[in-house]
Amino acid sequence: MSIIETQVTVTLPDGSKRSVDAGTTCADLAKAISPGLYRSAVGAVINGEIGDLYTTLCDGDCVRILTKDNPESLELLRHSSAHVMAEAVQKLFPQAKIAIGPTIEDGFYYDFEIPDHALLPEDLSKIEEEMRRIIKDNQHIVRYQIPDVEKQMKEFVRQGEKFKAELLEEHKDESPTLYLMQDQSGKVVWNDLCRGPHLPNTGHIKIFKLLKVAGSYWRGDEKREQLQRIYATAFWRQSDLDEYLKRLEEAERRDHRRLSKQLDLFSVHDEVGPGLIFWHPNLATVRAIIEDFWRAEHRKHGYQFVYTPHIANEELYKISGHLENYGENMYSAMDIDGLPYRAKPMNCPGHIMIYKSKLRSYRDLPIRMAELGTVYRYERSGVLHGMLRVRGFTQDDSHIFCTPEQLEGEINGILDLMDLMMKTFGYTYKAYLATRPEKYLGTEEQWQAATGALEAALKSRQLNYEIDEGGGVFYAPKIDIKLFDAIGRAWQGPTIQVDLNLPKRFDVSYIAEDGKRHQTVMVHRTVLGSMERFCGGLIEHYAGAFPTWLAPTQVVILPISDRHWDFALKIHNILHVKDIRVSVDDRSETINYRIRDAQVQKIPYMLVVGDKEVELNEIAVRHRHQGDLGTMSLDTFIKRLADEIAERK
RNA sequence: GCCAACGUAGCUCAGCGGUAGAGCAGCGGUUUCGUAAACCGCAGGUCGUGGGUUCAAAUCCCACUGUCGGCUCCA
């Protein structure tokens, strides 16, 4: 053994340099800086990468010691918690084989194959209990570079850890490491093939919770082994966990399926089929108003409206390539006069038919065709979800036909419209530019031109965007917009695609100034997505309390007793002719009961009318959120209401 | 499609081998009320569908169907 004693120099976060003995670990460094830092240290960031606390420092390293006050340390906490969970599961279910256990946003999971047991929710508390024991043991978590990969491989095979063996085989040339769990005597009680990093010991884990069991596939591939997954989370502070659980509860409270029952919004029927939505009057009202708004804004932005058939000879989808590339999502053919017809899965071929119905000149372009087009797509039964994932839906679909020179301007126009829509509904958003994937159609120049136009438009309006390298579809680069709702959840939003495929397949062209035929540039875009998904999302975004301009019922009049009915009816009629959605609740229930009912129905305004109001010819106004607003004249109220509706608040 | 759980009155749920129960909603009365649930009564279910086990099935078993969570976040 010949350890050469030398010094290495490292840089600390404040920029200062420190000279330490070679072989010094981050832990030693922390101890040298201050005993307090050492006690609270759980890891380190070395040259920008999170690492173990016991990582040996190299000359020139930039080091920052991580404590639980650093947000990055949650990664360590959760990753180590995943190991503890896996150790607990294998202790309780010796047949369990471990797959992978990464950290994810808000927590972590671990996948297992347990041949002799299906995990039940009840098992979670048992596993938690076992985890607590492991944590109490304060096992050391030690990084161990595998000296002999072949030997370790055999060991995994002997243990039946086939997933770990497969992973080791895959990473054998990357100096693979195990993370060992050692008890206080130094005995290795558990290990996992893992690249780390991890906490120095299990004692740091205090606040964790197993959340749910779920199914998954090894490597996400449905042809491979079906695994059982446990989702869980861990935090440093109880208050953080409480807050997280509260967020989950809030999401549940806003669930559109739950609110639908309470507010009578939509239904799905076994007799009819899954994924097919029935819009009840309340939600149909909301939709109709959104559609009116949508039409008005599209008209302003130079769109023309079209309607296309819901079924078509499948020849159309052969030409478009949908049958070939999208056939799995299309419903099977029906026989009409001996010819196969299909329910339409997309609106684009139909719009192209309209475009191609006559010769187009460059002077005609751009042509912006818009349709609230209902389409039917086969979605696998397991993915259906309320209104958010369905089999029949109406897209706010548009196709823009233009010249290459017009493309950037058109993208800009779409972004304008999108921005207006999102602001109106109170969403914030973020843009992603998805570029050419590995498999693609068209030429490199076409991709460059199309992607360039998309990016130029984003840049010109100084919109913040991220590049999603290779994230485009095979026939088009695109801009995807991600929405963030009232509680910060992300939703799939508008999308803009420059199609490099259909114009060619359908020979979509125009006559240019040079008198020659040129291929038309075609852009697909949707701003709301589908009415189903958008309205479903809106329900959750607003927690069922639609803003006044959208509310199915905007005002309910509550006469105190039946001698006030005439007055109530008079108010009702005045509001009704002003196009206010108003009703009178003259049920023989107490006023408190009817107020409560209106509150639960989230009706924006309640007008209470009794002796005082009749005498003064006024109304007592109650707002669903602000409560009693006092008495005012009907004119004052109408003005307030009209302003609110005009402002779409 | 696959794995797991679930399906009882309009809604939320209890019952888990002896032939179905509550609260709310609904309907009929009484009450005529001042800012989040008045009182009394009535009615409502072939317990998702089909088959099996049993003297007896909502309850146990099988199949189907639907709902719900998950199946991308790489050792």
XYZ file of C-alpha atoms (C1' of nucleotides) in Angstrom:
724
model
C 0.000 0.000 0.000
C 1.517 3.189 -1.048
C -0.633 6.192 -0.548
C 1.141 9.269 -1.766
C 0.384 12.117 0.554
C -0.313 15.207 -1.458
C -2.594 18.182 -1.227
C -5.537 18.997 -3.457
C -7.188 22.382 -3.829
C -10.933 22.827 -4.005
C -13.144 25.867 -4.533
C -15.980 26.670 -2.132
C -19.267 28.401 -3.096
C -18.011 31.801 -1.924
C -15.126 31.488 -4.402
C -12.509 30.880 -1.758
C -9.960 28.143 -2.297
C -9.061 25.545 0.244
C -6.194 23.141 0.332
C -6.911 19.716 1.802
C -5.209 16.352 1.996
C -5.672 14.058 -0.936
C -8.321 11.510 -0.079
C -10.419 14.060 1.766
C -14.127 13.508 1.348
C -16.876 16.086 1.200
C -17.798 14.994 4.710
C -14.289 15.744 5.965
C -14.449 19.094 4.243
C -17.773 19.905 5.889
C -16.322 18.943 9.271
C -13.338 21.199 8.669
C -15.568 24.109 7.746
C -17.802 23.776 10.800
C -19.112 20.986 13.023
C -22.638 22.336 12.542
C -22.388 22.028 8.778
C -21.028 18.498 9.160
C -23.949 17.473 11.344
C -26.538 18.727 8.896
C -24.698 17.694 5.713
C -26.467 15.084 3.573
C -24.574 15.337 0.301
C -22.618 17.667 -1.914
C -22.729 19.356 -5.249
C -19.418 18.735 -6.970
C -18.798 20.663 -10.167
C -22.512 21.202 -10.564
C -23.504 17.586 -10.019
C -25.132 16.166 -6.945
C -22.948 13.588 -5.262
C -22.548 11.559 -2.090
C -21.309 13.170 1.077
C -18.445 10.669 1.133
C -17.227 11.459 -2.364
C -13.468 11.925 -2.415
C -12.429 15.339 -3.620
C -10.207 15.859 -6.611
C -7.912 18.729 -7.326
C -9.794 21.681 -8.806
C -13.279 20.557 -7.719
C -15.896 23.180 -6.956
C -17.758 21.938 -3.911
C -20.929 22.953 -2.171
C -22.097 20.981 0.848
C -25.787 20.136 0.739
C -27.999 20.279 3.781
C -31.718 19.698 3.959
C -32.177 23.419 3.447
C -31.032 23.081 -0.157
C -33.832 22.088 -2.519
C -31.523 19.722 -4.421
C -31.158 17.576 -1.327
C -34.752 16.368 -1.761
C -33.426 14.309 -4.641
C -31.084 12.477 -2.274
C -33.769 12.049 0.339
C -36.236 10.567 -2.115
C -33.775 8.351 -3.886
C -32.588 6.898 -0.601
C -36.170 6.547 0.587
C -36.820 4.501 -2.543
C -33.999 2.161 -1.525
C -35.344 1.867 1.980
C -38.759 1.080 0.552
C -37.318 -1.608 -1.708
C -35.367 -3.087 1.179
C -38.578 -3.177 3.231
C -40.557 -4.794 0.426
C -37.946 -7.510 -0.053
C -37.880 -8.134 3.656
C -41.658 -8.549 3.789
C -41.960 -10.344 0.438
C -38.840 -12.427 -0.058
C -40.007 -13.411 -3.538
C -39.980 -9.789 -4.681
C -37.480 -8.841 -7.338
C -36.490 -5.232 -7.690
C -36.556 -3.312 -10.956
C -35.998 0.444 -10.854
C -36.752 3.115 -8.289
C -36.145 6.647 -9.503
C -37.177 9.949 -8.030
C -39.913 11.795 -9.846
C -41.487 15.178 -9.512
C -42.961 15.343 -6.002
C -41.696 11.942 -4.916
C -40.402 8.593 -6.022
C -41.484 5.095 -6.952
C -40.050 1.615 -7.039
C -41.093 -1.196 -9.398
C -41.204 -4.806 -8.213
C -42.033 -8.174 -9.584
C -43.706 -10.169 -6.822
C -44.855 -13.497 -8.282
C -46.708 -14.756 -5.213
C -48.409 -11.583 -4.043
C -50.481 -8.749 -5.419
C -49.833 -5.633 -3.399
C -52.880 -4.269 -1.633
C -53.368 -0.800 -0.232
C -53.224 -2.430 3.210
C -49.689 -3.570 2.505
C -48.541 0.020 2.304
C -48.778 0.595 6.036
C -46.907 -2.649 6.705
C -44.168 -1.536 4.349
C -44.084 1.879 5.987
C -43.659 0.196 9.356
C -40.760 -1.889 8.089
C -39.227 1.259 6.585
C -39.422 2.950 9.963
C -37.500 0.063 11.441
C -34.783 0.366 8.801
C -34.612 4.080 9.401
C -34.365 3.553 13.137
C -31.480 1.147 12.485
C -29.752 4.111 10.918
C -28.180 1.906 8.265
C -25.210 3.297 6.414
C -25.669 3.806 2.702
C -22.338 3.106 1.082
C -21.263 3.487 -2.519
C -19.340 0.475 -3.745
C -17.735 0.221 -7.116
C -18.194 -3.283 -8.485
C -14.685 -4.735 -8.808
C -15.686 -7.793 -10.811
C -18.706 -7.239 -12.985
C -18.879 -10.875 -14.112
C -18.982 -12.093 -10.546
C -21.636 -9.608 -9.580
C -23.660 -10.588 -12.623
C -23.596 -14.196 -11.479
C -24.628 -13.075 -8.029
C -27.624 -11.217 -9.396
C -28.569 -14.225 -11.486
C -28.198 -16.513 -8.470
C -30.468 -14.221 -6.479
C -32.965 -14.171 -9.301
C -32.531 -10.410 -9.654
C -32.974 -10.593 -13.403
C -33.746 -6.930 -13.850
C -30.611 -5.859 -12.034
C -28.634 -8.370 -14.093
C -30.048 -6.884 -17.274
C -29.174 -3.388 -16.138
C -25.686 -4.393 -15.080
C -25.082 -5.972 -18.468
C -26.140 -2.734 -20.066
C -23.920 -0.554 -17.903
C -20.996 -2.905 -17.424
C -18.562 -0.559 -19.135
C -19.516 2.478 -17.086
C -17.853 1.441 -13.824
C -21.149 0.388 -12.289
C -21.740 0.791 -8.588
C -23.801 -0.838 -5.899
C -25.227 1.018 -2.968
C -24.940 -1.085 0.151
C -27.051 -0.886 3.243
C -24.929 -1.661 6.287
C -26.173 -2.140 9.792
C -24.337 -0.712 12.784
C -21.935 -3.643 12.887
C -20.946 -2.982 9.284
C -22.741 -6.026 7.923
C -24.262 -5.546 4.472
C -27.978 -6.214 4.819
C -29.179 -5.107 1.390
C -27.821 -3.724 -1.864
C -29.034 -2.195 -5.071
C -27.369 -1.585 -8.395
C -27.577 2.164 -8.574
C -25.562 5.080 -9.808
C -26.643 7.188 -6.845
C -26.155 9.568 -5.244
C -27.568 8.847 -1.812
C -27.800 10.076 1.737
C -25.003 8.874 4.029
C -27.436 6.910 6.188
C -31.103 6.076 6.594
C -31.436 8.045 9.826
C -31.942 11.239 7.831
C -35.235 9.982 6.482
C -38.075 11.022 8.723
C -41.080 12.271 6.811
C -42.340 9.953 4.107
C -45.567 8.427 2.918
C -46.444 5.620 0.552
C -49.235 6.829 -1.695
C -50.523 4.142 -4.012
C -49.877 0.875 -5.747
C -50.055 0.763 -9.494
C -49.204 -1.443 -12.419
C -46.317 -0.803 -14.772
C -44.154 -2.596 -17.293
C -40.477 -3.361 -17.140
C -38.882 -0.539 -19.133
C -42.347 0.841 -19.888
C -42.749 -1.812 -22.570
C -46.049 -3.630 -22.576
C -44.460 -6.644 -24.185
C -42.200 -7.083 -21.162
C -42.905 -8.188 -17.613
C -45.795 -6.590 -15.802
C -44.550 -5.081 -12.567
C -46.092 -3.642 -9.443
C -45.204 -0.079 -8.652
C -45.437 1.745 -5.361
C -45.639 5.515 -5.546
C -44.461 7.424 -2.513
C -43.012 10.713 -1.444
C -40.678 12.086 1.187
C -39.957 15.522 2.580
C -37.639 17.004 5.147
C -40.429 18.712 7.029
C -43.821 17.466 8.141
C -45.338 20.780 7.063
C -44.098 20.217 3.505
C -45.698 16.791 3.386
C -48.927 18.196 4.808
C -48.920 20.896 2.188
C -48.324 18.345 -0.560
C -51.171 16.140 0.679
C -53.383 19.179 0.831
C -52.557 19.893 -2.791
C -53.606 16.356 -3.722
C -56.843 16.847 -1.810
C -57.480 20.128 -3.557
C -57.010 18.436 -6.927
C -59.509 15.793 -5.881
C -61.970 18.431 -4.753
C -61.724 20.011 -8.198
C -62.048 16.745 -10.127
C -64.379 17.472 -13.045
C -66.150 14.119 -12.687
C -66.976 14.849 -9.082
C -68.063 18.411 -9.813
C -70.144 17.159 -12.703
C -72.396 15.231 -10.330
C -72.706 18.157 -7.994
C -73.383 20.712 -10.717
C -75.137 18.483 -13.270
C -72.659 19.006 -16.094
C -72.190 15.849 -18.164
C -72.652 12.104 -18.138
C -71.353 8.924 -19.724
C -73.555 5.857 -20.153
C -72.746 2.178 -20.123
C -75.546 1.530 -22.570
C -74.010 3.974 -25.014
C -70.342 3.209 -24.602
C -67.322 4.484 -22.734
C -65.599 7.705 -23.746
C -68.711 9.237 -25.289
C -69.836 12.395 -23.546
C -73.377 13.655 -22.985
C -73.381 17.386 -22.313
C -76.140 18.382 -19.911
C -77.784 21.815 -20.249
C -75.497 23.490 -17.701
C -72.263 22.525 -19.395
C -73.791 22.873 -22.854
C -74.476 26.509 -21.948
C -70.851 27.036 -20.998
C -69.727 25.385 -24.206
C -72.100 27.412 -26.375
C -70.761 30.662 -24.907
C -67.177 29.577 -25.434
C -68.023 28.613 -29.012
C -69.654 31.989 -29.659
C -66.564 33.693 -28.318
C -64.370 31.369 -30.376
C -66.286 32.171 -33.560
C -66.219 35.905 -32.986
C -62.479 35.925 -32.391
C -61.750 33.699 -35.363
C -63.775 35.966 -37.601
C -61.729 38.918 -36.349
C -58.552 37.004 -37.131
C -59.571 36.338 -40.700
C -60.793 32.765 -40.476
C -63.593 31.295 -42.567
C -65.848 28.611 -41.133
C -66.517 25.298 -42.779
C -68.390 22.089 -42.012
C -67.295 18.659 -43.184
C -68.964 15.222 -43.069
C -68.492 12.842 -40.157
C -67.976 9.793 -42.331
C -66.064 9.384 -45.557
C -65.076 6.738 -48.053
C -61.898 5.283 -46.624
C -60.140 6.090 -49.875
C -59.734 9.586 -48.416
C -57.733 8.226 -45.483
C -55.664 6.071 -47.761
C -54.561 9.171 -49.627
C -53.949 11.081 -46.404
C -51.969 8.183 -44.970
C -54.101 8.095 -41.834
C -55.180 4.549 -42.524
C -51.577 3.482 -42.736
C -50.114 5.528 -39.909
C -53.073 6.071 -37.662
C -55.256 3.098 -38.496
C -55.082 1.641 -35.009
C -56.909 4.668 -33.709
C -59.629 4.578 -36.338
C -62.935 2.770 -36.093
C -63.472 -0.079 -38.484
C -65.204 0.460 -41.773
C -68.955 0.344 -42.313
C -70.370 -0.899 -45.552
C -72.246 1.682 -47.577
C -73.401 0.512 -50.992
C -70.562 -1.959 -51.003
C -67.909 0.648 -50.252
C -65.989 0.979 -46.971
C -66.670 4.211 -45.076
C -64.918 5.426 -41.937
C -65.776 7.742 -39.086
C -63.415 10.694 -39.365
C -60.497 10.746 -36.961
C -59.192 14.121 -38.128
C -60.517 17.129 -39.973
C -57.548 17.895 -42.196
C -58.411 15.746 -45.230
C -61.862 17.322 -45.305
C -60.464 20.824 -45.287
C -58.076 19.889 -48.047
C -61.066 18.738 -50.130
C -62.551 22.208 -49.832
C -59.251 23.828 -50.722
C -58.878 21.587 -53.751
C -62.403 22.178 -54.994
C -60.995 24.840 -57.276
C -57.756 26.209 -58.588
C -56.159 28.569 -56.077
C -54.093 31.626 -56.871
C -51.402 33.110 -54.685
C -53.801 36.034 -54.452
C -56.259 33.801 -52.557
C -53.729 32.939 -49.885
C -53.628 32.728 -46.990
C -56.833 30.778 -46.565
C -57.674 30.103 -42.941
C -60.299 27.391 -42.568
C -61.796 26.748 -39.181
C -64.200 24.110 -37.959
C -65.457 22.884 -34.632
C -65.082 19.445 -36.091
C -66.280 16.353 -34.305
C -63.991 13.373 -34.687
C -63.946 9.795 -33.412
C -60.816 8.009 -32.358
C -60.282 4.642 -30.779
C -58.552 5.096 -27.448
C -57.595 2.022 -25.462
C -60.120 1.394 -22.723
C -57.567 1.820 -19.956
C -56.726 5.401 -20.849
C -60.231 6.854 -20.926
C -60.720 9.497 -18.272
C -63.870 11.545 -17.773
C -64.014 14.327 -20.341
C -60.258 14.560 -20.582
C -59.593 11.417 -22.576
C -62.542 10.325 -24.711
C -63.425 8.549 -27.942
C -65.578 11.182 -29.583
C -64.797 14.850 -29.356
C -65.034 18.187 -31.070
C -61.782 19.853 -31.990
C -61.379 23.545 -32.526
C -59.496 22.730 -35.651
C -58.081 25.038 -38.265
C -55.911 24.653 -41.292
C -54.080 27.520 -42.823
C -53.048 27.296 -46.452
C -50.365 29.814 -47.364
C -47.193 30.506 -49.324
C -43.795 29.872 -47.755
C -43.302 33.632 -47.459
C -46.505 33.998 -45.479
C -45.702 31.254 -43.007
C -44.013 33.280 -40.286
C -46.734 35.906 -40.320
C -49.393 33.216 -40.051
C -47.666 31.620 -37.078
C -47.596 35.018 -35.456
C -51.307 35.442 -36.055
C -52.000 32.087 -34.457
C -49.876 32.991 -31.447
C -51.875 36.214 -31.091
C -55.135 34.345 -31.072
C -53.776 31.732 -28.693
C -52.528 34.393 -26.295
C -55.918 36.101 -26.264
C -57.733 32.831 -25.565
C -55.409 31.790 -22.769
C -55.556 35.204 -21.095
C -59.333 35.217 -21.318
C -59.560 31.934 -19.452
C -56.870 32.880 -16.972
C -54.206 30.386 -17.921
C -50.506 31.110 -17.953
C -48.502 29.159 -20.471
C -45.146 28.113 -21.757
C -44.076 27.324 -25.324
C -42.014 24.413 -26.606
C -40.523 24.193 -30.071
C -40.344 20.564 -31.144
C -37.755 19.919 -33.829
C -37.062 17.143 -36.327
C -37.195 13.610 -34.957
C -34.990 10.770 -36.142
C -37.603 9.367 -38.475
C -39.058 12.053 -40.685
C -40.700 12.795 -43.997
C -39.737 15.572 -46.363
C -36.378 17.130 -47.019
C -33.941 18.687 -44.626
C -34.453 22.075 -46.296
C -38.195 21.869 -45.765
C -37.679 21.081 -42.109
C -35.243 23.902 -41.758
C -37.589 26.404 -43.396
C -40.604 25.301 -41.361
C -38.769 25.096 -38.050
C -37.121 28.430 -38.801
C -40.478 30.114 -39.363
C -41.827 28.733 -36.099
C -38.793 29.868 -34.179
C -38.717 33.279 -35.850
C -42.320 33.877 -34.816
C -41.567 32.880 -31.226
C -38.532 35.143 -31.165
C -40.264 38.103 -32.747
C -42.763 38.265 -29.906
C -40.149 37.567 -27.259
C -42.064 34.576 -26.078
C -40.152 32.396 -23.681
C -39.754 28.962 -25.163
C -37.797 25.794 -24.796
C -36.499 23.615 -27.569
C -37.754 20.046 -27.494
C -34.989 18.487 -29.559
C -36.329 15.761 -31.840
C -39.797 16.109 -30.314
C -41.594 16.894 -33.560
C -43.964 14.471 -35.240
C -42.592 12.610 -38.239
C -44.391 14.875 -40.684
C -44.082 18.229 -38.924
C -42.143 20.491 -36.609
C -44.456 22.099 -34.084
C -44.988 24.555 -31.289
C -46.664 23.043 -28.256
C -48.100 25.245 -25.577
C -48.325 24.006 -22.011
C -50.962 25.624 -19.822
C -50.838 26.137 -16.086
C -54.126 26.233 -14.233
C -55.255 27.949 -11.049
C -53.445 25.446 -8.826
C -50.338 25.266 -10.968
C -51.019 22.025 -12.761
C -49.830 21.685 -16.354
C -52.237 20.892 -19.188
C -51.650 20.143 -22.821
C -52.663 23.304 -24.629
C -52.603 24.794 -28.120
C -50.430 23.260 -30.788
C -49.205 24.523 -34.147
C -47.807 22.123 -36.733
C -46.347 22.847 -40.140
C -47.358 19.842 -42.236
C -44.723 18.573 -44.652
C -46.715 15.528 -45.679
C -50.344 16.152 -46.600
C -49.750 18.925 -49.161
C -47.659 16.454 -51.092
C -49.992 13.498 -50.676
C -52.997 15.511 -51.807
C -51.047 17.661 -54.234
C -52.200 20.841 -52.530
C -51.003 23.701 -54.669
C -51.535 27.230 -55.901
C -50.574 29.229 -58.943
C -47.871 31.700 -58.059
C -46.925 35.012 -59.678
C -44.654 33.115 -62.014
C -47.678 31.360 -63.436
C -46.445 28.018 -62.183
C -47.926 25.549 -59.776
C -46.324 25.562 -56.312
C -46.927 23.371 -53.310
C -49.017 25.103 -50.675
C -47.738 25.326 -47.125
C -50.238 23.875 -44.705
C -50.449 24.590 -40.979
C -52.591 22.641 -38.515
C -53.463 24.424 -35.354
C -55.764 24.162 -32.417
C -56.047 26.709 -29.635
C -58.478 25.086 -27.251
C -57.750 21.479 -28.154
C -61.024 19.614 -27.957
C -64.150 21.096 -26.441
C -64.354 18.049 -24.185
C -60.869 18.305 -22.802
C -60.924 22.083 -22.647
C -64.232 22.300 -20.811
C -63.234 19.428 -18.521
C -60.050 21.320 -17.721
C -61.965 24.552 -17.199
C -64.217 22.882 -14.636
C -61.119 21.996 -12.618
C -59.400 25.322 -13.275
C -62.394 27.226 -11.904
C -63.259 24.522 -9.337
C -66.752 24.539 -10.829
C -67.281 28.240 -10.087
C -67.446 29.481 -13.670
C -66.858 33.201 -14.039
C -70.042 35.162 -14.530
C -69.786 35.410 -18.323
C -69.704 31.592 -18.534
C -71.873 30.597 -15.569
C -74.834 28.414 -16.611
C -77.044 30.426 -14.262
C -75.758 33.893 -13.557
C -78.389 35.149 -11.160
C -80.951 33.466 -8.929
C -83.737 35.469 -7.338
C -84.806 34.402 -3.864
C -88.136 35.785 -2.675
C -88.326 35.674 1.130
C -91.939 34.503 1.123
C -94.675 33.942 -1.413
C -96.024 37.466 -1.085
C -92.792 38.586 -2.826
C -93.246 36.334 -5.839
C -94.698 39.025 -8.072
C -91.798 41.345 -7.367
C -89.325 38.506 -7.973
C -90.966 37.697 -11.281
C -90.813 41.339 -12.312
C -87.047 41.443 -11.631
C -86.649 38.148 -13.431
C -88.342 39.426 -16.570
C -86.260 42.574 -16.691
C -83.019 40.572 -16.408
C -84.231 37.922 -18.805
C -84.858 40.348 -21.650
C -81.368 41.729 -21.045
C -80.060 38.253 -21.889
C -79.041 37.457 -18.328
C -79.316 33.778 -17.417
C -81.614 34.140 -14.422
C -84.036 31.974 -12.480
C -86.376 32.388 -9.524
C -86.171 29.908 -6.672
C -89.697 30.043 -5.293
C -89.621 26.676 -3.612
C -91.312 26.418 -0.260
C -87.978 26.185 1.571
C -86.410 28.545 4.079
C -84.380 31.401 2.708
C -81.291 29.892 4.340
C -81.864 26.639 2.563
C -82.202 28.313 -0.810
C -79.117 30.454 -0.248
C -77.142 27.390 0.647
C -78.407 25.626 -2.443
C -77.393 28.538 -4.671
C -73.973 28.626 -2.998
C -73.478 24.923 -3.558
C -74.501 25.391 -7.204
C -71.879 28.169 -7.347
C -74.291 30.664 -8.866
C -72.480 34.037 -9.034
C -75.312 36.284 -7.764
C -78.253 35.780 -5.421
C -80.889 38.487 -5.236
C -82.846 38.344 -1.997
C -86.160 40.182 -2.151
C -88.503 40.694 0.802
C -90.709 43.420 2.274
C -87.924 46.004 2.409
C -86.919 45.525 -1.196
C -90.463 45.588 -2.493
C -91.116 48.802 -0.589
C -87.927 50.538 -1.803
C -88.009 48.878 -5.245
C -84.485 47.586 -4.687
C -82.709 44.260 -4.391
C -80.404 42.772 -1.760
C -77.398 41.332 -3.593
C -75.324 38.427 -2.385
C -72.202 37.297 -4.234
C -71.126 33.673 -4.052
C -67.633 34.646 -2.863
C -67.975 38.133 -1.415
C -71.180 37.420 0.506
C -73.815 40.041 1.263
C -73.193 43.177 -0.826
C -76.152 45.075 0.646
C -79.115 46.642 -1.076
C -78.949 48.448 -4.388
C -81.169 49.516 -7.232
C -81.715 47.066 -10.044
C -80.023 49.467 -12.476
C -76.887 49.580 -10.376
C -76.815 45.813 -10.256
C -77.381 45.434 -13.982
C -74.548 47.834 -14.686
C -72.234 45.866 -12.426
C -73.266 42.586 -13.997
C -72.975 43.870 -17.561
C -69.474 45.189 -16.889
C -68.421 41.915 -15.374
C -69.749 39.946 -18.311
C -68.207 42.326 -20.856
C -64.841 42.006 -19.139
C -65.228 38.227 -19.067
C -64.250 38.094 -15.418
C -54.753 -3.902 -24.163
C -52.139 -5.136 -19.309
C -51.858 -5.001 -13.510
C -54.628 -3.749 -9.079
C -59.113 -2.015 -6.589
C -64.181 -1.127 -7.019
C -69.686 -1.456 -9.057
C -75.921 -1.801 -3.388
C -82.003 3.723 -4.217
C -80.847 10.019 -8.360
C -76.154 11.132 -4.983
C -72.753 9.620 -0.784
C -72.224 5.177 1.610
C -73.398 0.837 5.449
C -74.566 -4.419 5.177
C -70.191 -9.303 3.283
C -74.052 -16.771 3.470
C -80.557 -16.615 6.098
C -83.722 -13.333 1.715
C -81.844 -4.947 1.723
C -80.531 -0.106 5.309
C -79.087 5.325 6.479
C -78.352 10.478 5.215
C -79.150 13.868 1.313
C -82.060 14.565 -3.155
C -87.453 13.418 -4.920
C -92.863 13.451 -3.901
C -97.243 14.941 -0.363
C -98.427 17.989 3.694
C -97.405 21.664 7.522
C -94.157 26.100 7.819
C -93.888 32.079 4.944
C -88.962 32.509 6.812
C -83.698 38.132 6.044
C -78.009 35.796 3.938
C -74.896 28.253 3.909
C -79.484 22.679 5.596
C -87.482 24.156 9.219
C -90.846 19.903 10.675
C -93.930 15.449 9.681
C -95.012 11.682 6.313
C -94.553 8.809 1.638
C -92.255 6.529 -2.117
C -87.844 4.631 -4.198
C -83.334 -1.041 -5.341
C -84.688 -8.302 -9.706
C -77.644 -5.201 -4.858
C -73.551 -3.871 -12.944
C -74.804 -8.415 -16.416
C -74.643 -13.731 -17.140
C -73.367 -18.458 -15.201
C -71.882 -21.665 -11.045
C -71.475 -23.498 -5.628
C -75.272 -23.933 -1.637
C -81.353 -25.957 1.463
C -80.357 -20.561 1.027
C -76.050 -15.659 -2.569
C -75.884 -8.441 -2.422
C -72.488 -11.611 0.416
C -68.444 -17.365 -2.037
C -66.381 -18.902 -7.260
C -65.993 -17.971 -12.782
C -66.825 -15.021 -17.135
C -68.272 -10.483 -19.193
C -69.107 -5.211 -18.752
C -68.183 -0.462 -16.700
C -65.626 2.905 -13.277
C -61.175 4.224 -10.815
C -55.442 4.386 -10.069
C -51.221 3.309 -13.015
C -48.410 1.533 -17.325
C -42.951 8.605 -20.142
C -40.005 10.634 -16.328
C -34.245 5.285 -17.720
C -29.079 1.225 -12.992
